[in-house]
Tab-separated table of C-alpha atoms in Angstrom:
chain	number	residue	atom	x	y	z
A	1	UNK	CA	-79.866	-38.485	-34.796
A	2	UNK	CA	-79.609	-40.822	-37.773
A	3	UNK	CA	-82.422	-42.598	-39.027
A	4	UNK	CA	-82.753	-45.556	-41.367
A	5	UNK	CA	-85.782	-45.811	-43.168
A	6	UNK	CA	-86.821	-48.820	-44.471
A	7	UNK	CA	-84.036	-49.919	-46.447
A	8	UNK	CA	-83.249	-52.536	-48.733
A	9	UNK	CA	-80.491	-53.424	-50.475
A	10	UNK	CA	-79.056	-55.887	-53.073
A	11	UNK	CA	-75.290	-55.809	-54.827
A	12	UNK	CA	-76.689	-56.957	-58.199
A	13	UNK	CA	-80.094	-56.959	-59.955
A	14	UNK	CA	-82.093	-60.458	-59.134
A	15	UNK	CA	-79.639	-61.446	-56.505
A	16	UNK	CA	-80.805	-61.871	-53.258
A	17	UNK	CA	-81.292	-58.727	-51.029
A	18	UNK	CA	-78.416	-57.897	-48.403
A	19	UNK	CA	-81.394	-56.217	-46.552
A	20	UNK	CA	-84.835	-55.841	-46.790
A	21	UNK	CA	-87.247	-52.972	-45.168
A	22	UNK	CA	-84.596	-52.742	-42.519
A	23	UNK	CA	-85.066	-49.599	-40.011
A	24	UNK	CA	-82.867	-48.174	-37.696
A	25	UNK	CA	-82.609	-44.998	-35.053
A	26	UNK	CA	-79.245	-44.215	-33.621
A	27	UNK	CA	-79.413	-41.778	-30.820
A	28	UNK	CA	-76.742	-38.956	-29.766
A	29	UNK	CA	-74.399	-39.701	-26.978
A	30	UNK	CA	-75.484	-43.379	-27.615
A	31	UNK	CA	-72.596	-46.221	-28.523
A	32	UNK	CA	-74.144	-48.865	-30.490
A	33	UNK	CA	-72.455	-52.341	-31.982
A	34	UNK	CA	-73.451	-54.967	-35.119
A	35	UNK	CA	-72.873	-58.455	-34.638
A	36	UNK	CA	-73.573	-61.110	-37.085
A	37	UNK	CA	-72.014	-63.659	-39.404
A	38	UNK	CA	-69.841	-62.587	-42.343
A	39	UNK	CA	-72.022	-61.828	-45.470
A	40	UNK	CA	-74.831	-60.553	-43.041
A	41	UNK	CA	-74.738	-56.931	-44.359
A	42	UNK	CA	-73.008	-55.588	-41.028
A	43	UNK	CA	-70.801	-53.289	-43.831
A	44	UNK	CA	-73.400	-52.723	-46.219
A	45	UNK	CA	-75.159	-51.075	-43.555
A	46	UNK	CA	-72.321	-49.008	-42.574
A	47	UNK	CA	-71.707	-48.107	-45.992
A	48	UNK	CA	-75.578	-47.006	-46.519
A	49	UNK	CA	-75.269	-45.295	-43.269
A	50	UNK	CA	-72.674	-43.434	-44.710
A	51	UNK	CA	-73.644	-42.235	-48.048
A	52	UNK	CA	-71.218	-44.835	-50.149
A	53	UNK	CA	-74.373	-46.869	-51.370
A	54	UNK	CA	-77.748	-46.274	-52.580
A	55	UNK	CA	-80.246	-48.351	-51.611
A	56	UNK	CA	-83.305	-49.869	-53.935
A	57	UNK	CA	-85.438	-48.685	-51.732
A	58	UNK	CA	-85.815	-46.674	-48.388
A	59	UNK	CA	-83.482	-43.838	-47.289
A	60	UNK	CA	-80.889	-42.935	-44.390
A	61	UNK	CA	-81.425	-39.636	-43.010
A	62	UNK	CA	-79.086	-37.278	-40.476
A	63	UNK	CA	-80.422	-34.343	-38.726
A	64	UNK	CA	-83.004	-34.447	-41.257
A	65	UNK	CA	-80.885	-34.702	-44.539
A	66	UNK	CA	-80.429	-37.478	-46.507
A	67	UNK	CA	-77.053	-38.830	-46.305
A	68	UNK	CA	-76.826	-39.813	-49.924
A	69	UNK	CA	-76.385	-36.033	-50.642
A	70	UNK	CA	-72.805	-36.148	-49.319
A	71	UNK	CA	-73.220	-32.573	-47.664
A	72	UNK	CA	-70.848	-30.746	-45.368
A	73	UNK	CA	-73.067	-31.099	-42.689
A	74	UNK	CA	-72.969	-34.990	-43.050
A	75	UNK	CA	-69.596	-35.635	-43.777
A	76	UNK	CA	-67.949	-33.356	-41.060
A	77	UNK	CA	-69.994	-35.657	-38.392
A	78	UNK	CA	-68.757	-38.834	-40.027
A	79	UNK	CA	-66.326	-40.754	-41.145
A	80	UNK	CA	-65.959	-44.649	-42.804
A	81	UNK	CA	-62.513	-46.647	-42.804
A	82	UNK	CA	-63.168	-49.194	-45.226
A	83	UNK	CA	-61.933	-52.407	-44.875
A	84	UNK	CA	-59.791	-52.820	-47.596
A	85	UNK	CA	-57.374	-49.677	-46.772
A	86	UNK	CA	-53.868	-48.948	-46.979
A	87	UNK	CA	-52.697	-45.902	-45.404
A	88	UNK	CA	-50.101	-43.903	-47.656
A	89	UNK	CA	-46.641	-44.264	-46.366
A	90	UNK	CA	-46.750	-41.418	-44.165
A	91	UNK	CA	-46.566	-41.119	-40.448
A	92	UNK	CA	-50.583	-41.382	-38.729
A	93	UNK	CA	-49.830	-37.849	-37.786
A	94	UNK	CA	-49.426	-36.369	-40.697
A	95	UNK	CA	-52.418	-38.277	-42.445
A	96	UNK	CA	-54.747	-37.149	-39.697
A	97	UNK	CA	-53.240	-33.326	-39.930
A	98	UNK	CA	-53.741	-33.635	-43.979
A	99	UNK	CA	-57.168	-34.704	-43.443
A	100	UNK	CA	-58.465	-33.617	-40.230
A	101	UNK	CA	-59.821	-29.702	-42.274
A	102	UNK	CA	-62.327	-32.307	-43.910
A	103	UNK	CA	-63.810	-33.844	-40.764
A	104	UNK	CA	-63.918	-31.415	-38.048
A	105	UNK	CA	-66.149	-32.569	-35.666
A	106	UNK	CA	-64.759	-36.050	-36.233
A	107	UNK	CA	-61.352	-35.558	-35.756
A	108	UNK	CA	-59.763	-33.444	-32.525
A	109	UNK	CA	-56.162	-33.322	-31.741
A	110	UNK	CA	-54.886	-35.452	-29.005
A	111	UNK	CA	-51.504	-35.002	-28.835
């Protein structure tokens, strides 16, 4: 389970906050989306749910551990595609082969 715990957020010191006190649960086996206009935060969140941000206030937690650690158990259960990214010039085989030993749970053969 993940949990977001009252967040908040803000790119820049006295800008205005992406989010505020924003709380989340995500449940296993459970497919969720995020709608909203652009600039909402929809990435943001992503990006705190994943550990790439830190945010003013609040945590994220999975299976009990806070994601912003970056542990094994957190990053073999997920993985972020950011939208600004170029795949090298290698064949989507190979790149998942190359990287598939960091994401195990994540990524499973299918070919």
């Amino acid at each position: 389970m993940l949990q977001v715990e009252n967040i908040s957020f803000c790119y820049r010191r006295g800008k205005k906050e992406v989010l505020r006190d924003f709380s989340l649960s995500l449940e296993k086996g459970m497919v969720y989306g995020l709608l909203g206009k652009n600039g909402a935060g929809k990435s943001t969140l992503l990006y705190l749910m994943g550990g790439l941000l830190t945010p003013k206030q609040g945590r994220v937690m999975y299976h009990d551990t806070d994601v912003r650690r970056r542990l094994p158990l957190t990053l073999q259960d997920m993985f972020l595609v950011p939208e600004e990214f170029e795949f090298p010039s290698i064949s989507l085989i190979s790149y998942v082969e190359l990287n598939s030993k960091f994401y195990p749970a994540s990524v499973r053969k299918t070919w």
